[in-house]
């Protein structure tokens, strides 16, 4: 707000499951996302949940250990690929994961794209994307 009071925002996300073993994840009513959760930033409350067959309008495959998305634009930080067909911006990424600081990932920023068309991207457990082989 004008005086710094918290205000609600909309946020859409996906939980990707390749079988029915983790259905209890839908019982989680809220999440804390981001680095400043001690101040209440990043507190998210689930409003709705529905089944989807795509990922923000893109094809998704859940048959392997990690989801694979087919898209021209990357929608998350992506490990470098060295290609003249890739355009966008690099960003140095540091993140906390399970209490351990991970520093030094040079990544393509979300919104970077492949000029030659859709490419298959694997979503890793740490949420970074990498080209699927």
GROMACS .gro file of C-alpha atoms in nm:
model
  133
    1UNK     CA    1   0.000   0.000   0.000
    2UNK     CA    2   0.090   0.367   0.006
    3UNK     CA    3   0.233   0.346   0.359
    4UNK     CA    4   0.399   0.007   0.321
    5UNK     CA    5   0.112  -0.207   0.450
    6UNK     CA    6   0.099  -0.558   0.302
    7UNK     CA    7  -0.152  -0.605   0.024
    8UNK     CA    8  -0.268  -0.925  -0.144
    9UNK     CA    9  -0.139  -1.022  -0.487
   10UNK     CA   10  -0.236  -1.303  -0.724
   11UNK     CA   11   0.006  -1.591  -0.777
   12UNK     CA   12  -0.039  -1.905  -0.986
   13UNK     CA   13   0.176  -2.212  -0.944
   14UNK     CA   14   0.185  -2.581  -1.022
   15UNK     CA   15   0.242  -2.900  -0.824
   16UNK     CA   16   0.356  -3.168  -1.067
   17UNK     CA   17   0.291  -3.531  -0.980
   18UNK     CA   18   0.358  -3.834  -1.197
   19UNK     CA   19   0.155  -4.069  -0.977
   20UNK     CA   20  -0.099  -4.061  -0.695
   21UNK     CA   21   0.142  -4.126  -0.405
   22UNK     CA   22   0.178  -3.761  -0.297
   23UNK     CA   23  -0.188  -3.659  -0.297
   24UNK     CA   24  -0.159  -3.541   0.067
   25UNK     CA   25   0.035  -3.238  -0.062
   26UNK     CA   26  -0.304  -3.088  -0.146
   27UNK     CA   27  -0.382  -3.071   0.227
   28UNK     CA   28  -0.118  -2.798   0.275
   29UNK     CA   29  -0.315  -2.473   0.326
   30UNK     CA   30  -0.028  -2.221   0.304
   31UNK     CA   31   0.333  -2.177   0.197
   32UNK     CA   32   0.619  -1.941   0.280
   33UNK     CA   33   0.819  -1.857  -0.033
   34UNK     CA   34   1.127  -1.639  -0.064
   35UNK     CA   35   1.408  -1.510   0.153
   36UNK     CA   36   1.232  -1.263   0.384
   37UNK     CA   37   0.962  -1.487   0.528
   38UNK     CA   38   1.047  -1.374   0.883
   39UNK     CA   39   0.878  -1.042   0.801
   40UNK     CA   40   0.568  -1.204   0.652
   41UNK     CA   41   0.679  -1.150   0.294
   42UNK     CA   42   0.612  -1.451   0.076
   43UNK     CA   43   0.326  -1.586   0.289
   44UNK     CA   44   0.084  -1.753   0.051
   45UNK     CA   45  -0.255  -1.906   0.120
   46UNK     CA   46  -0.403  -2.161  -0.121
   47UNK     CA   47  -0.734  -2.036  -0.257
   48UNK     CA   48  -0.807  -2.299  -0.521
   49UNK     CA   49  -0.660  -2.613  -0.668
   50UNK     CA   50  -0.756  -2.783  -0.992
   51UNK     CA   51  -0.607  -3.045  -1.220
   52UNK     CA   52  -0.420  -2.918  -1.526
   53UNK     CA   53  -0.279  -3.094  -1.830
   54UNK     CA   54  -0.042  -2.815  -1.934
   55UNK     CA   55   0.205  -2.572  -1.774
   56UNK     CA   56   0.107  -2.210  -1.843
   57UNK     CA   57  -0.026  -2.326  -2.180
   58UNK     CA   58   0.280  -2.534  -2.268
   59UNK     CA   59   0.314  -2.910  -2.308
   60UNK     CA   60   0.442  -3.092  -1.998
   61UNK     CA   61   0.559  -3.453  -1.963
   62UNK     CA   62   0.554  -3.614  -1.619
   63UNK     CA   63   0.655  -3.969  -1.711
   64UNK     CA   64   1.019  -3.939  -1.596
   65UNK     CA   65   1.180  -3.844  -1.267
   66UNK     CA   66   1.169  -3.472  -1.352
   67UNK     CA   67   0.903  -3.274  -1.542
   68UNK     CA   68   0.989  -3.181  -1.900
   69UNK     CA   69   0.839  -2.869  -2.057
   70UNK     CA   70   0.839  -2.789  -2.428
   71UNK     CA   71   0.862  -2.415  -2.489
   72UNK     CA   72   1.054  -2.150  -2.679
   73UNK     CA   73   1.076  -1.914  -2.379
   74UNK     CA   74   1.219  -2.024  -2.046
   75UNK     CA   75   0.988  -1.944  -1.753
   76UNK     CA   76   1.247  -1.989  -1.476
   77UNK     CA   77   1.620  -1.946  -1.422
   78UNK     CA   78   1.790  -2.179  -1.670
   79UNK     CA   79   2.139  -2.326  -1.670
   80UNK     CA   80   2.351  -2.191  -1.955
   81UNK     CA   81   2.338  -2.340  -2.298
   82UNK     CA   82   2.590  -2.211  -2.545
   83UNK     CA   83   2.396  -2.151  -2.861
   84UNK     CA   84   2.379  -1.863  -3.105
   85UNK     CA   85   2.003  -1.927  -3.127
   86UNK     CA   86   1.947  -1.836  -2.759
   87UNK     CA   87   1.878  -1.474  -2.670
   88UNK     CA   88   1.817  -1.308  -2.335
   89UNK     CA   89   2.004  -1.195  -2.026
   90UNK     CA   90   2.232  -1.374  -1.783
   91UNK     CA   91   2.196  -1.342  -1.407
   92UNK     CA   92   2.418  -1.468  -1.125
   93UNK     CA   93   2.199  -1.671  -0.892
   94UNK     CA   94   2.245  -1.750  -0.524
   95UNK     CA   95   1.985  -1.940  -0.323
   96UNK     CA   96   1.922  -2.106   0.011
   97UNK     CA   97   1.814  -2.468  -0.012
   98UNK     CA   98   1.765  -2.679   0.299
   99UNK     CA   99   1.973  -2.432   0.504
  100UNK     CA  100   2.270  -2.436   0.266
  101UNK     CA  101   2.370  -2.131   0.061
  102UNK     CA  102   2.432  -2.215  -0.303
  103UNK     CA  103   2.625  -1.945  -0.487
  104UNK     CA  104   2.761  -1.915  -0.834
  105UNK     CA  105   2.496  -2.034  -1.077
  106UNK     CA  106   2.518  -1.823  -1.390
  107UNK     CA  107   2.173  -1.861  -1.544
  108UNK     CA  108   1.959  -1.735  -1.826
  109UNK     CA  109   1.688  -1.513  -1.681
  110UNK     CA  110   1.320  -1.602  -1.715
  111UNK     CA  111   1.190  -1.471  -2.047
  112UNK     CA  112   1.505  -1.561  -2.242
  113UNK     CA  113   1.425  -1.762  -2.554
  114UNK     CA  114   1.542  -1.992  -2.830
  115UNK     CA  115   1.498  -1.835  -3.175
  116UNK     CA  116   1.482  -2.168  -3.358
  117UNK     CA  117   1.159  -2.284  -3.193
  118UNK     CA  118   1.038  -2.488  -2.899
  119UNK     CA  119   1.297  -2.680  -2.699
  120UNK     CA  120   1.252  -2.946  -2.431
  121UNK     CA  121   1.350  -2.825  -2.081
  122UNK     CA  122   1.389  -3.040  -1.771
  123UNK     CA  123   1.283  -2.885  -1.439
  124UNK     CA  124   1.537  -2.995  -1.177
  125UNK     CA  125   1.455  -3.062  -0.812
  126UNK     CA  126   1.612  -2.726  -0.717
  127UNK     CA  127   1.372  -2.556  -0.967
  128UNK     CA  128   1.646  -2.462  -1.216
  129UNK     CA  129   1.577  -2.553  -1.577
  130UNK     CA  130   1.823  -2.728  -1.807
  131UNK     CA  131   1.801  -2.850  -2.165
  132UNK     CA  132   1.654  -3.200  -2.180
  133UNK     CA  133   1.853  -3.450  -2.387
   0.00000   0.00000   0.00000
